[in-house]
Short mmCIF file of C-alpha atoms and ligand atoms in Angstrom, two decimals:
data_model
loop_
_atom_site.label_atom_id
_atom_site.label_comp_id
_atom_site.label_asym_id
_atom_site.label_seq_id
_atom_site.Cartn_x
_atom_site.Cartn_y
_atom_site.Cartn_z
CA UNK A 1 -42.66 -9.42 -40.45
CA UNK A 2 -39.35 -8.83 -37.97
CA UNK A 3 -39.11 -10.84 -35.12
CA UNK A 4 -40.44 -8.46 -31.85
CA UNK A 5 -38.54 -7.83 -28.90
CA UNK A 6 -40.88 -7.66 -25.72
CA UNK A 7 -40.13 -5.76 -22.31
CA UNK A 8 -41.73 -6.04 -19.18
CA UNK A 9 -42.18 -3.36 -16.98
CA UNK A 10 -44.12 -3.90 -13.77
CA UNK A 11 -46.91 -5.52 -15.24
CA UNK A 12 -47.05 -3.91 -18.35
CA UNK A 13 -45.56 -5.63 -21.43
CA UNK A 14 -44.04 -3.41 -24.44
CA UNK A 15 -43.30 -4.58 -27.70
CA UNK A 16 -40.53 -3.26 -29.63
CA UNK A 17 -39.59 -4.41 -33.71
CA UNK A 18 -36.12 -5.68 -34.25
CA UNK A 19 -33.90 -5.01 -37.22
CA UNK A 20 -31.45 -7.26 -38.76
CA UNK A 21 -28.37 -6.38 -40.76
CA UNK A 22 -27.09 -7.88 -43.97
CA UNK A 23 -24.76 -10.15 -41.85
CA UNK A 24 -26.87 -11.31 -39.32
CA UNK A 25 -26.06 -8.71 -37.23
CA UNK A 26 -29.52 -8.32 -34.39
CA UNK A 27 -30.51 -4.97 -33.56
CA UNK A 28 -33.95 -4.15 -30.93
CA UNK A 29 -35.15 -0.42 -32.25
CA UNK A 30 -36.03 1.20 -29.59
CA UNK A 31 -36.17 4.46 -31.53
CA UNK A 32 -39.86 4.24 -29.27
CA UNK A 33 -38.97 3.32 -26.11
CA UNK A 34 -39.23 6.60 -24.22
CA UNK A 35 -41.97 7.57 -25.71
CA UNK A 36 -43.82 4.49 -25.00
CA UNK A 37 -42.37 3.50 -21.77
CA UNK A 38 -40.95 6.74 -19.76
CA UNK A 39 -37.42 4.58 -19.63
CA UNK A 40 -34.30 5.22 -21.84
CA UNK A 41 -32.11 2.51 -22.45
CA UNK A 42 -28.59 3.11 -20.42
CA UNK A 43 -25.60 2.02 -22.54
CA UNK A 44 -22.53 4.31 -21.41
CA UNK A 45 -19.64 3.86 -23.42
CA UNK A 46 -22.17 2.61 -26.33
CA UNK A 47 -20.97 -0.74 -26.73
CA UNK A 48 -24.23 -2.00 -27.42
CA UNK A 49 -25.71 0.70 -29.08
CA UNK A 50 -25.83 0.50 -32.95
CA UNK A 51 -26.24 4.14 -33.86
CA UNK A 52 -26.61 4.16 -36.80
CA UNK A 53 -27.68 2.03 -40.07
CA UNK A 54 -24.75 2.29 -42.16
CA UNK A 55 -23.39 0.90 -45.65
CA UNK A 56 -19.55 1.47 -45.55
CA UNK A 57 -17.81 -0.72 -43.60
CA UNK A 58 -18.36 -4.30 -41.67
CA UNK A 59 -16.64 -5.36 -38.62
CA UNK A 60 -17.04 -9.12 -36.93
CA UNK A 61 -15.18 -8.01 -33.83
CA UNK A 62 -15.61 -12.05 -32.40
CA UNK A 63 -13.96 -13.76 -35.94
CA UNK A 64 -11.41 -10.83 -36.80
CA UNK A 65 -13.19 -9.69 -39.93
CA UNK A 66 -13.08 -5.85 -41.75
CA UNK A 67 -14.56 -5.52 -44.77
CA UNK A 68 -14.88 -2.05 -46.94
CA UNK A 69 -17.96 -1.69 -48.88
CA UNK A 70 -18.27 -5.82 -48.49
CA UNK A 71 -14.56 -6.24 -49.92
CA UNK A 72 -12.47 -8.16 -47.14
CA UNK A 73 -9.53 -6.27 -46.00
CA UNK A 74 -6.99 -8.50 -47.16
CA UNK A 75 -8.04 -8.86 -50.59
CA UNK A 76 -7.99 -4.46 -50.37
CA UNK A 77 -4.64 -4.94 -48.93
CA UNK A 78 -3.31 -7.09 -51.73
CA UNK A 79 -4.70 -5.70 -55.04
CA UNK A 80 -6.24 -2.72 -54.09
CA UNK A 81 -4.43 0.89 -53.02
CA UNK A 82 -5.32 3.57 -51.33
CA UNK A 83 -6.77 6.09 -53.68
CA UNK A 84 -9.06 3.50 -55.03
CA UNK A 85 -10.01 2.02 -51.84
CA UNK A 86 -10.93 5.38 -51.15
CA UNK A 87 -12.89 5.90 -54.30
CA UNK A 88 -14.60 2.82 -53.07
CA UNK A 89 -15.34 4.00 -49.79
CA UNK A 90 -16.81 7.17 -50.68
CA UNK A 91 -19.12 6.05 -53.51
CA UNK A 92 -20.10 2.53 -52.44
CA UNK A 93 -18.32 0.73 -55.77
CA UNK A 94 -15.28 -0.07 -56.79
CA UNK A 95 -14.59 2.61 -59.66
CA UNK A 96 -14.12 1.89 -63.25
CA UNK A 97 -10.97 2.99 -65.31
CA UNK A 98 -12.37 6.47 -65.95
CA UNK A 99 -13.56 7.18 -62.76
CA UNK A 100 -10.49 5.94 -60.44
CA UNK A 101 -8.50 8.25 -63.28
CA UNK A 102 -10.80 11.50 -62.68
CA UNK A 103 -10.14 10.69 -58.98
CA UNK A 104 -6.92 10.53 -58.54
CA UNK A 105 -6.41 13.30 -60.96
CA UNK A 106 -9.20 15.52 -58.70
CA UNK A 107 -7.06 14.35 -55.67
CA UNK A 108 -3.50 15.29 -57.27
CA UNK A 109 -4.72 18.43 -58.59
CA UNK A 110 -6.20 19.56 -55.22
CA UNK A 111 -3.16 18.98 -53.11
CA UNK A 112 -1.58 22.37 -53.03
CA UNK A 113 -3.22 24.29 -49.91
CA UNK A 114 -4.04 28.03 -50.50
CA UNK A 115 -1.34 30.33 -50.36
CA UNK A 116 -3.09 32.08 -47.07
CA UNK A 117 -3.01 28.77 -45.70
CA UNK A 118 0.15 28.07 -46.01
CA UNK A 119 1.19 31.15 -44.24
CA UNK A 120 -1.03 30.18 -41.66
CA UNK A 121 0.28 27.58 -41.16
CA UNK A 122 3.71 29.39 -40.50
CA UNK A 123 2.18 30.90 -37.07
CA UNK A 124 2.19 27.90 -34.93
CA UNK A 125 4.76 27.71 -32.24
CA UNK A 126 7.69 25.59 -33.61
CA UNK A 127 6.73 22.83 -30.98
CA UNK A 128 2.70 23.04 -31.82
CA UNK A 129 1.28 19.14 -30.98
CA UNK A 130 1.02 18.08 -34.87
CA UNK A 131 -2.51 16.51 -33.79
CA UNK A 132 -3.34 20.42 -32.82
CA UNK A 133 -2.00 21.78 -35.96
CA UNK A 134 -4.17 19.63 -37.91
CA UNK A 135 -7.40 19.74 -36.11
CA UNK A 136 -7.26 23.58 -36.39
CA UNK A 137 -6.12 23.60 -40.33
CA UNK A 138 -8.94 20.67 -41.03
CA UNK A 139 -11.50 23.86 -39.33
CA UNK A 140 -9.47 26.34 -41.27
CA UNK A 141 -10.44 24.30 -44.91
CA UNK A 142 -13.79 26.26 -44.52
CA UNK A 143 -12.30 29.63 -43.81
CA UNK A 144 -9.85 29.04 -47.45
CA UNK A 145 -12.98 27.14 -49.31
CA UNK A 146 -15.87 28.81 -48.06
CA UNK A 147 -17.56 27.86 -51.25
CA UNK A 148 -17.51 23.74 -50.00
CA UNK A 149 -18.19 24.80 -46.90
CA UNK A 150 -22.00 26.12 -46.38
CA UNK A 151 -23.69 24.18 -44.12
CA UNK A 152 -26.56 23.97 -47.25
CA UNK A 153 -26.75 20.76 -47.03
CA UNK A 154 -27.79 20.67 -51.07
CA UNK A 155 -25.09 22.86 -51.78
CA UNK A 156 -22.12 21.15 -49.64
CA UNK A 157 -23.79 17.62 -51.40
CA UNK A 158 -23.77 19.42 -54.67
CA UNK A 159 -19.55 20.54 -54.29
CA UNK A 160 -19.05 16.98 -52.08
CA UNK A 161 -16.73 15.48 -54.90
CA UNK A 162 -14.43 18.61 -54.83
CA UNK A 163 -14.40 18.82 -51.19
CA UNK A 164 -13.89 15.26 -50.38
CA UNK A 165 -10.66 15.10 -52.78
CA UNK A 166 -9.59 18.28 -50.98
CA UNK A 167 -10.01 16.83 -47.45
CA UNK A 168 -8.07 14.05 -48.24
CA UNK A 169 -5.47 15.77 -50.27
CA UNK A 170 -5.04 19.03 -48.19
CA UNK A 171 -4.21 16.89 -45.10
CA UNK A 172 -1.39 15.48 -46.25
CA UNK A 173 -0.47 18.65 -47.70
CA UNK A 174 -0.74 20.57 -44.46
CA UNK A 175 0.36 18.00 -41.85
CA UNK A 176 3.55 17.88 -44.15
CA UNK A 177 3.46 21.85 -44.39
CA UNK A 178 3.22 22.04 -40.64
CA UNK A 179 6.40 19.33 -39.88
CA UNK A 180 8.69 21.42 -41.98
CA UNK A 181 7.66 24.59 -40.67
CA UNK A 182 7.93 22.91 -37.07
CA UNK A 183 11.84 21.98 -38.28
CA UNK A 184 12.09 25.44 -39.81
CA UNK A 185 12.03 24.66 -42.96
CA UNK A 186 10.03 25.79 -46.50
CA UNK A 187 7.35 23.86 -47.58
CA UNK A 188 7.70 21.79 -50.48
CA UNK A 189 5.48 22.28 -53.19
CA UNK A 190 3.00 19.20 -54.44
CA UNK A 191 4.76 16.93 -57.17
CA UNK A 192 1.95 15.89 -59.39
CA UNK A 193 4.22 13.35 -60.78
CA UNK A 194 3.78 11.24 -57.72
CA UNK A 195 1.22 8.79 -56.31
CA UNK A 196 -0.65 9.40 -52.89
CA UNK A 197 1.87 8.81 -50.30
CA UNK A 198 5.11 9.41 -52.15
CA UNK A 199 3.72 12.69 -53.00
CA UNK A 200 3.38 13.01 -49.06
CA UNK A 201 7.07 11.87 -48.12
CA UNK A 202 8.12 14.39 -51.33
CA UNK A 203 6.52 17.25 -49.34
CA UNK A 204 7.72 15.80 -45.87
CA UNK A 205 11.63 15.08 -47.24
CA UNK A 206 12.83 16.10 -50.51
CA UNK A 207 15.56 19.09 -49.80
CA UNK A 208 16.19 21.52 -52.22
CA UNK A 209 18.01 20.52 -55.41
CA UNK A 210 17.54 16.42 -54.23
CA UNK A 211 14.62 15.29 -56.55
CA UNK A 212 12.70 12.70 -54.54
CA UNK A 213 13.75 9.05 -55.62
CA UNK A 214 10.75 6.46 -54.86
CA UNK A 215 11.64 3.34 -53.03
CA UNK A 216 9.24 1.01 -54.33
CA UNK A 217 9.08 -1.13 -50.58
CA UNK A 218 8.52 2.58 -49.21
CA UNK A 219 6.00 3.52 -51.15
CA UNK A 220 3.78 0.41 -50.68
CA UNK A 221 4.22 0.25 -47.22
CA UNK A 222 3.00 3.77 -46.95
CA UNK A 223 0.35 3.33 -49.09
CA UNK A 224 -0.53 -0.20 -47.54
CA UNK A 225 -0.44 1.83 -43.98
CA UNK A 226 -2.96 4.82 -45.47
CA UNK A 227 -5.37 1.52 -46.99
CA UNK A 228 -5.73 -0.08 -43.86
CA UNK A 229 -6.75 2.64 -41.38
CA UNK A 230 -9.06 3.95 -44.17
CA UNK A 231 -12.79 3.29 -42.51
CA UNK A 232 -13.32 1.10 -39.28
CA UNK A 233 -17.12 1.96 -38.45
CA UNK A 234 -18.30 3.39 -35.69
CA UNK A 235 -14.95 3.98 -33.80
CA UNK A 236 -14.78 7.22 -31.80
CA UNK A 237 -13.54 9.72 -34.04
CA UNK A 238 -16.22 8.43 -36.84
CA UNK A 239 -19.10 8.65 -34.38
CA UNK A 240 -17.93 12.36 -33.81
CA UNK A 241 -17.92 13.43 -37.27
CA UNK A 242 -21.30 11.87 -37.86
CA UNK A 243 -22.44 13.51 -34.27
CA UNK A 244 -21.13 17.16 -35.78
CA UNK A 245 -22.86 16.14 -39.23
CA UNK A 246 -26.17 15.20 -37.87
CA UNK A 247 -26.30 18.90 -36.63
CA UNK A 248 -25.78 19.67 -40.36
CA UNK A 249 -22.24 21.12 -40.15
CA UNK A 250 -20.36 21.18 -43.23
CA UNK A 251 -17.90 18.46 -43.98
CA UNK A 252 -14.43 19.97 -42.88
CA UNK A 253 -16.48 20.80 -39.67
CA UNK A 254 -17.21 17.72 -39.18
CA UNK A 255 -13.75 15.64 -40.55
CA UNK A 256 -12.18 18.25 -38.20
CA UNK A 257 -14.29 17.30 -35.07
CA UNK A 258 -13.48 13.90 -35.59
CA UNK A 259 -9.48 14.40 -35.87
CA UNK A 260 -9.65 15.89 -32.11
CA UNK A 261 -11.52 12.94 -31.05
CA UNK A 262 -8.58 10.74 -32.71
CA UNK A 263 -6.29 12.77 -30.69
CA UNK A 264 -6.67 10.10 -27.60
CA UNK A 265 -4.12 7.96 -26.24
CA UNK A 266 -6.79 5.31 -26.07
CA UNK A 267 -7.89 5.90 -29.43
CA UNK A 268 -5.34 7.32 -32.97
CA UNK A 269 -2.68 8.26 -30.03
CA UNK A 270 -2.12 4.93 -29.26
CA UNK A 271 -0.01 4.12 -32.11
CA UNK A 272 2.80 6.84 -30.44
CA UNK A 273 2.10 5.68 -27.29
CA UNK A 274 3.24 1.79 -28.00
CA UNK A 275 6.60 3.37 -30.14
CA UNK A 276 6.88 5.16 -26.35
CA UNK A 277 6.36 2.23 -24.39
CA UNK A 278 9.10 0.12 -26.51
CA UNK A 279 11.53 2.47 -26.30
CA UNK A 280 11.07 3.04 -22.15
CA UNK A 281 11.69 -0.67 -22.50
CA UNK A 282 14.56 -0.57 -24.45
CA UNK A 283 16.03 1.96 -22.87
CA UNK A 284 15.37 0.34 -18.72
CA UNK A 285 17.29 -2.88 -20.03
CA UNK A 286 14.19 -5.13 -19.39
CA UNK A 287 13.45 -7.09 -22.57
CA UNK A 288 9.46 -6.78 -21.66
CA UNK A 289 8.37 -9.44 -19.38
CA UNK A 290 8.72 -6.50 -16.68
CA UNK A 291 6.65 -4.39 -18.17
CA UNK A 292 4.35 -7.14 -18.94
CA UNK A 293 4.16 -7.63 -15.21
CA UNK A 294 3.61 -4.42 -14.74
CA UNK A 295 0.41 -3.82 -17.57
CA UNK A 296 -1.14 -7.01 -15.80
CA UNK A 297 -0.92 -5.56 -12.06
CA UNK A 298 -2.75 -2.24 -13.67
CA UNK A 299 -1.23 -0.47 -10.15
CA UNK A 300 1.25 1.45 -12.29
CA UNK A 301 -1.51 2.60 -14.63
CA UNK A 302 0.00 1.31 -17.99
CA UNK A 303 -1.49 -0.67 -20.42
CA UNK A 304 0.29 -2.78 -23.36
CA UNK A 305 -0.15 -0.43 -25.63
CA UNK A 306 -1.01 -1.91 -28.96
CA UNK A 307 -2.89 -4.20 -27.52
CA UNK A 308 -6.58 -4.68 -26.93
CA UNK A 309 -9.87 -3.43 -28.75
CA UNK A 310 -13.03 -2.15 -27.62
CA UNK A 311 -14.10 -4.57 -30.41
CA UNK A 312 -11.78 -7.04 -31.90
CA UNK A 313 -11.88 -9.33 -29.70
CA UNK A 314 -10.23 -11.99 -31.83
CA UNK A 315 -6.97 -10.84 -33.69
CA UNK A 316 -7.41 -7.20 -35.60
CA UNK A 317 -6.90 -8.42 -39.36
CA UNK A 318 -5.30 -5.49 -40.17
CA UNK A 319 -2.31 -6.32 -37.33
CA UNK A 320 -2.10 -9.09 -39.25
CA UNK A 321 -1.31 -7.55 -42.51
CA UNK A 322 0.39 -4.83 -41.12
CA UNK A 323 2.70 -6.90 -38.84
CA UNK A 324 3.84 -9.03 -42.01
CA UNK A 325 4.42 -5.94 -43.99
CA UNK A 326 6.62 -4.59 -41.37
CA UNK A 327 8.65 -7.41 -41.30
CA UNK A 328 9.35 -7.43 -44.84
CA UNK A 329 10.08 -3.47 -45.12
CA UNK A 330 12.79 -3.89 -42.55
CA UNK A 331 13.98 -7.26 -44.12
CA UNK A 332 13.92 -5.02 -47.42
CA UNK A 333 15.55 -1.71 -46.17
CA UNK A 334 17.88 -3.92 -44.26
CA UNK A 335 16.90 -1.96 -41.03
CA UNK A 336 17.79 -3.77 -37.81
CA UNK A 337 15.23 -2.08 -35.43
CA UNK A 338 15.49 -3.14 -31.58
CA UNK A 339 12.15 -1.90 -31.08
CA UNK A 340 10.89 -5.04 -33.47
CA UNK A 341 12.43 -7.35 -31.35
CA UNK A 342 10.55 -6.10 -27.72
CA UNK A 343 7.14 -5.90 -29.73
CA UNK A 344 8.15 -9.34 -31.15
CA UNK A 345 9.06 -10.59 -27.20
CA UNK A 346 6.05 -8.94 -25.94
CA UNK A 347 3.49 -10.49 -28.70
CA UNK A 348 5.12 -13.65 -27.80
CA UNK A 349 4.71 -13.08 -24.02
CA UNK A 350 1.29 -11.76 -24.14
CA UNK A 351 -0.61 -14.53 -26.24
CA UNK A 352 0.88 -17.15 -24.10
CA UNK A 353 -0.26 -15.38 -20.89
CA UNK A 354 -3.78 -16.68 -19.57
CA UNK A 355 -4.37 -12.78 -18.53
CA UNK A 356 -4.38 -11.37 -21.77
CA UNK A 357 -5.42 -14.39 -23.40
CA UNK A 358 -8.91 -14.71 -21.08
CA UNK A 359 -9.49 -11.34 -21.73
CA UNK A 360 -9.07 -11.60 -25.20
CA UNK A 361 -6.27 -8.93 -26.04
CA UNK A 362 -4.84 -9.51 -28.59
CA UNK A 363 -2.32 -6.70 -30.93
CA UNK A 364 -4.31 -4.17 -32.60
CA UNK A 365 -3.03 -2.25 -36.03
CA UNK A 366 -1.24 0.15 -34.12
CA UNK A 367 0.86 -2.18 -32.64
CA UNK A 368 3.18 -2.49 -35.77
CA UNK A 369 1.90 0.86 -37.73
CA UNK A 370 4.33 2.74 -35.46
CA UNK A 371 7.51 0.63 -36.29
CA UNK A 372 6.87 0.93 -39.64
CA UNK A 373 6.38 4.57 -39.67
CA UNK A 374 9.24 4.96 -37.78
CA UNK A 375 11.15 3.21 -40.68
CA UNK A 376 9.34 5.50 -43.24
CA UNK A 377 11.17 7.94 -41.58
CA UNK A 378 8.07 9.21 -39.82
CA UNK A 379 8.92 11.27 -36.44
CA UNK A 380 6.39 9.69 -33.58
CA UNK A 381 4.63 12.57 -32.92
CA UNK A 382 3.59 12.43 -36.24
CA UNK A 383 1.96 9.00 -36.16
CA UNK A 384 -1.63 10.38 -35.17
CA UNK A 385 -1.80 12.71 -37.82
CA UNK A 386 -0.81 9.81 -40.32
CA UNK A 387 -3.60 7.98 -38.94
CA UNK A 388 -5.79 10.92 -39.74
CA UNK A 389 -4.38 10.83 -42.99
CA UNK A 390 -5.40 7.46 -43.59
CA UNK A 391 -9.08 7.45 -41.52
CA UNK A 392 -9.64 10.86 -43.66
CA UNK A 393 -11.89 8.67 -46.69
CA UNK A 394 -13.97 6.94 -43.89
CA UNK A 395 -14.55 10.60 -41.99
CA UNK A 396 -15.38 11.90 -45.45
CA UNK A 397 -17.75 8.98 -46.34
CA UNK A 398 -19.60 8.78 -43.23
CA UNK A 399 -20.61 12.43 -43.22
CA UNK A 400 -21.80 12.12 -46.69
CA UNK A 401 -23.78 9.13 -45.10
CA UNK A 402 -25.21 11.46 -43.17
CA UNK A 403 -25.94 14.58 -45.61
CA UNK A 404 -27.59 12.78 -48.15
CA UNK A 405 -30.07 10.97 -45.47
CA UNK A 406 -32.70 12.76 -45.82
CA UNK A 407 -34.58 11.49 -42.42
CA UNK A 408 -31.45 12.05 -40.65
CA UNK A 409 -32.35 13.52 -37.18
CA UNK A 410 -29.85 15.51 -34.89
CA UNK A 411 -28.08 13.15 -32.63
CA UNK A 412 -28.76 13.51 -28.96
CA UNK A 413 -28.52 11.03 -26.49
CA UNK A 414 -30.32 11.18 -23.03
CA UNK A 415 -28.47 11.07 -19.92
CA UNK A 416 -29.70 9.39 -16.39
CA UNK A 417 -29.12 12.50 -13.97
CA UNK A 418 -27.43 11.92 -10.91
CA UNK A 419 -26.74 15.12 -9.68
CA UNK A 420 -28.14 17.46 -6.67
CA UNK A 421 -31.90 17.07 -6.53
CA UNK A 422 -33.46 20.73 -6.76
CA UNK A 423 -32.51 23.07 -3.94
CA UNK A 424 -32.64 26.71 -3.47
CA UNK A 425 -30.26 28.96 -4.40
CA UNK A 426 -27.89 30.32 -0.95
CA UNK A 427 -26.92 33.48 -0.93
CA UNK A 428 -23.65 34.78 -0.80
CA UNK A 429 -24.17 36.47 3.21
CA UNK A 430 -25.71 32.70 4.57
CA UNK A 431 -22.84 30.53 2.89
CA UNK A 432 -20.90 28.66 6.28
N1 ACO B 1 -3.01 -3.91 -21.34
C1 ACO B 1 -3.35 -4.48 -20.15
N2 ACO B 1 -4.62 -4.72 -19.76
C2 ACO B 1 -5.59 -4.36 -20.61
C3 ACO B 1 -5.32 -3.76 -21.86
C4 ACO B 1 -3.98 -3.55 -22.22
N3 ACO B 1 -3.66 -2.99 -23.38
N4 ACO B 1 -6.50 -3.50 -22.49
C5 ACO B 1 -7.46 -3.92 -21.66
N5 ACO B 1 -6.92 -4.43 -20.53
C6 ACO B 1 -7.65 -5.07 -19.42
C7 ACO B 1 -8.32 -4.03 -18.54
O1 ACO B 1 -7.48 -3.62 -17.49
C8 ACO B 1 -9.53 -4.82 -18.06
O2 ACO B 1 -9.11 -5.71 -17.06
P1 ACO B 1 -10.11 -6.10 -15.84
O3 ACO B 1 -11.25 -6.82 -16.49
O4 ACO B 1 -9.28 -6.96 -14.94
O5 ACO B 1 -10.51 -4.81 -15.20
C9 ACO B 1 -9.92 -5.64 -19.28
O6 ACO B 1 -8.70 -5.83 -20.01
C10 ACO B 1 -10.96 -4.98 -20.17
O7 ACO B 1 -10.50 -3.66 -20.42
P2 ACO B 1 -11.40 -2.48 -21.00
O8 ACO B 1 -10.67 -1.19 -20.86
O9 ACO B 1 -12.76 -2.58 -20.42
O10 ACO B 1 -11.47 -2.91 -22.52
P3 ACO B 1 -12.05 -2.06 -23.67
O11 ACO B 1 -12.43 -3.03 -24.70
O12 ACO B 1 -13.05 -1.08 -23.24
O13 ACO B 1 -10.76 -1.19 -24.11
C11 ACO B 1 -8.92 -0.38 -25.31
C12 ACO B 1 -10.20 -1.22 -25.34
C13 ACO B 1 -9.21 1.07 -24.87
C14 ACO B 1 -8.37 -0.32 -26.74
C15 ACO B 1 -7.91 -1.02 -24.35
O14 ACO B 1 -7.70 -2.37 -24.71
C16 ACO B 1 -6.58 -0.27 -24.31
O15 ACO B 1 -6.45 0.70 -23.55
N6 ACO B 1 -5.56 -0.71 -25.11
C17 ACO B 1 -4.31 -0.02 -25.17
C18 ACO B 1 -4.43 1.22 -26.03
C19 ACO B 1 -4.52 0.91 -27.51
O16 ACO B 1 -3.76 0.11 -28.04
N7 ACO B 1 -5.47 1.57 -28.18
C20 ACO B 1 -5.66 1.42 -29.63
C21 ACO B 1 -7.02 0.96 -29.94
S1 ACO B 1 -7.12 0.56 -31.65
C22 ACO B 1 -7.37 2.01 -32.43
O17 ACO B 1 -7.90 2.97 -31.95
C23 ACO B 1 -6.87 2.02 -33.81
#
């Protein structure tokens, strides 16, 4: 039998089981607690609320561990790539020869958008936010595939494979169909030739008459980039697609919900923002201890981007990786980026500070994703929608989570009001 939690209220006691995950992790249900006690349990910002049982991804926020499916991230990281990381992400296991085949085939073969969609696609203002653009053509995927899209829940489970590969593929498609119309440019078409992500900076880059020559360093930094923002639990964005699937919305609904809710400076913007904040410093002279200052004071409002997470609180592994590879690609490419230098100052500066060092901030992936996007190529108001690119399998493999639960309940938390208490109503003629 679980261990019980007990609450005392007044002089009544309350007993409530607890649940334990598969790595120790402690959970209280109190799935019964207003129903037994009148009280709900108050938790803004949910940082202690586990909302979910869930078998896709593991985060030890306190020791700096991320593990897909039980796999650790740097193992993933180092013989593992996207597609199949993916694969595993959606279906629990990593695949077998014939199965990672059939899914990267049913992910090359979906990548061309429909021709409608395309000329949607055409109609947004030349300066349309990319992060808009793709919110509204991840809604749109139901409008083009209405047959994926029924909000049956048997039926959408039933086509899930086809619609999964073409929520992953199609956003690459149309994020890269949306930057060249944005640069007024025709689209490229798919080259089935390619893998993943050079397929992506073939549709992004290759001109007319230029075939598109992989750069092996390119590619795997890309793809390496993709792999390690591809699940990360119960982050914002994640939570929204489940919230929008719990209502039994279909899944490009849902995935679609969830890339407005990456949108956020604090959340996938953030990855912009730091590319923003070292080049203000570059540009003002100061070689960051300024703006280090500046982030501690919090008067001025800014934060070290990069920096910080709502639950690493030990290095983010993926920094780690990310920050290494970074290094190497501009070692490789032979780029001499300034911007390196500040974020390699400012790392420096930070860990060594007691400030950021009691309050355990420490860089996040974002702080390096953006430099080596940049080097990709990759314009920065484009690095949100890359993240969205990459977070796509975990969107796609929570909201299966979700359809094929069969208990699942909508999800709708309470809320302590603190409002007016009643009053009448004042007409117009007695208002002061
Ligand atoms: N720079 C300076 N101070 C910071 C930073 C930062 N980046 N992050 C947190 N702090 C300070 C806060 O001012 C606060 O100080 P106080 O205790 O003196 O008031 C303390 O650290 C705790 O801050 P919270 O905002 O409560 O921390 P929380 O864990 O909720 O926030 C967050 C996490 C939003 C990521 C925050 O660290 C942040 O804004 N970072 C910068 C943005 C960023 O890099 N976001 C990417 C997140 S990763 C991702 O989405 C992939």
């Amino acid at each position: 039998m679980s261990k019980q939690a007990v609450l005392k209220l007044d002089d009544n006691e309350f007993a409530f089981p607890t649940i334990e995950g598969v790595e120790d992790e402690k959970a209280v249900d109190f799935r019964s607690l207003r129903s037994t006690t009148g009280y709900v349990a108050y938790d803004e910002g949910y940082g202690n609320t586990g909302s979910c049982q869930s078998e896709i991804t593991f985060i030890d926020g306190e020791a700096g561990i991320l593990r897909y499916r039980g796999i650790p991230i740097e193992q993933l990281a180092e013989q593992s790539d996207f597609l199949e990381s993916s694969y595993m992400i959606l279906y629990g296991d990593l695949p077998s020869q014939s199965q990672l085949h059939e899914f990267r085939s049913r992910v090359r073969d979906n990548a061309a958008v429909s021709p409608l969609m395309a000329e949607a696609l055409k109609g947004f203002a030349a300066d349309a936010p990319p992060m808009g653009v793709l919110g509204s053509m991840l809604g749109a995927l139901s409008c083009y595939n209405p047959e994926l899209a029924t909000n049956d829940r048997a039926v959408d489970l039933e086509n899930f494979d086809q619609a999964a590969a073409v929520a992953i593929a199609q956003t690459a498609t149309a994020a890269a169909l949306a930057f060249r119309s944005s640069q007024g440019k025709e689209g490229n078409a798919p080259d089935p030739s390619l893998s993943f992500g050079d397929n992506f900076l073939h549709l992004m880059f290759s001109e007319k008459g230029q075939p598109y020559e992989a750069i092996p360093e390119v590619s795997r930094a890309l793809d390496l980039m993709l792999l390690l923002h591809a699940d990360h639990e119960q982050n914002c964005s994640t939570s929204t697609v489940r919230m929008v699937a719990s209502g039994g919305a279909n899944l490009f609904a849902s995935v679609a919900a969830g890339s407005a809710a990456l949108w956020g400076p604090a959340h996938g913007g953030a990855n912009m923002a730091v590319i923003k904040m070292l080049e203000e410093i570059r540009a003002s002279g100061d070689d960051g201890s300024s703006f280090i200052e500046e982030a501690k004071s919090g008067q001025s409002g800014k934060r070290l981007m990069g920096f910080g997470h709502r639950v690493y609180k030990n290095f983010d592994p993926r920094a780690k990786i990310i920050g290494k590879a970074c290094e190497e690609l501009l070692d490789k490419m032979g780029i001499d980026d300034p911007c390196l230098d500040i974020a390699r100052n400012l790392e420096q500066a930070a860990l060594a500070d007691d400030y950021f060092v009691s309050r355990n901030l420490y860089p996040n992936v974002d702080f390096y994703s953006g430099i080596v996007l940049r080097a990709l190529g990759i314009p920065a108001d484009m690095f949100t929608v890359m993240f969205a690119i990459g977070r796509m399998p975990g969107w796609v493999a929570n909201w299966r989570e979700i359809a094929m639960n069969p208990k699942m309940k909508i999800n709708r938390p309470r809320q302590i009001y603190q409002g007016p208490a009643l009053r009448d109503y004042v007409p117009m003629e007695s208002r002061g």
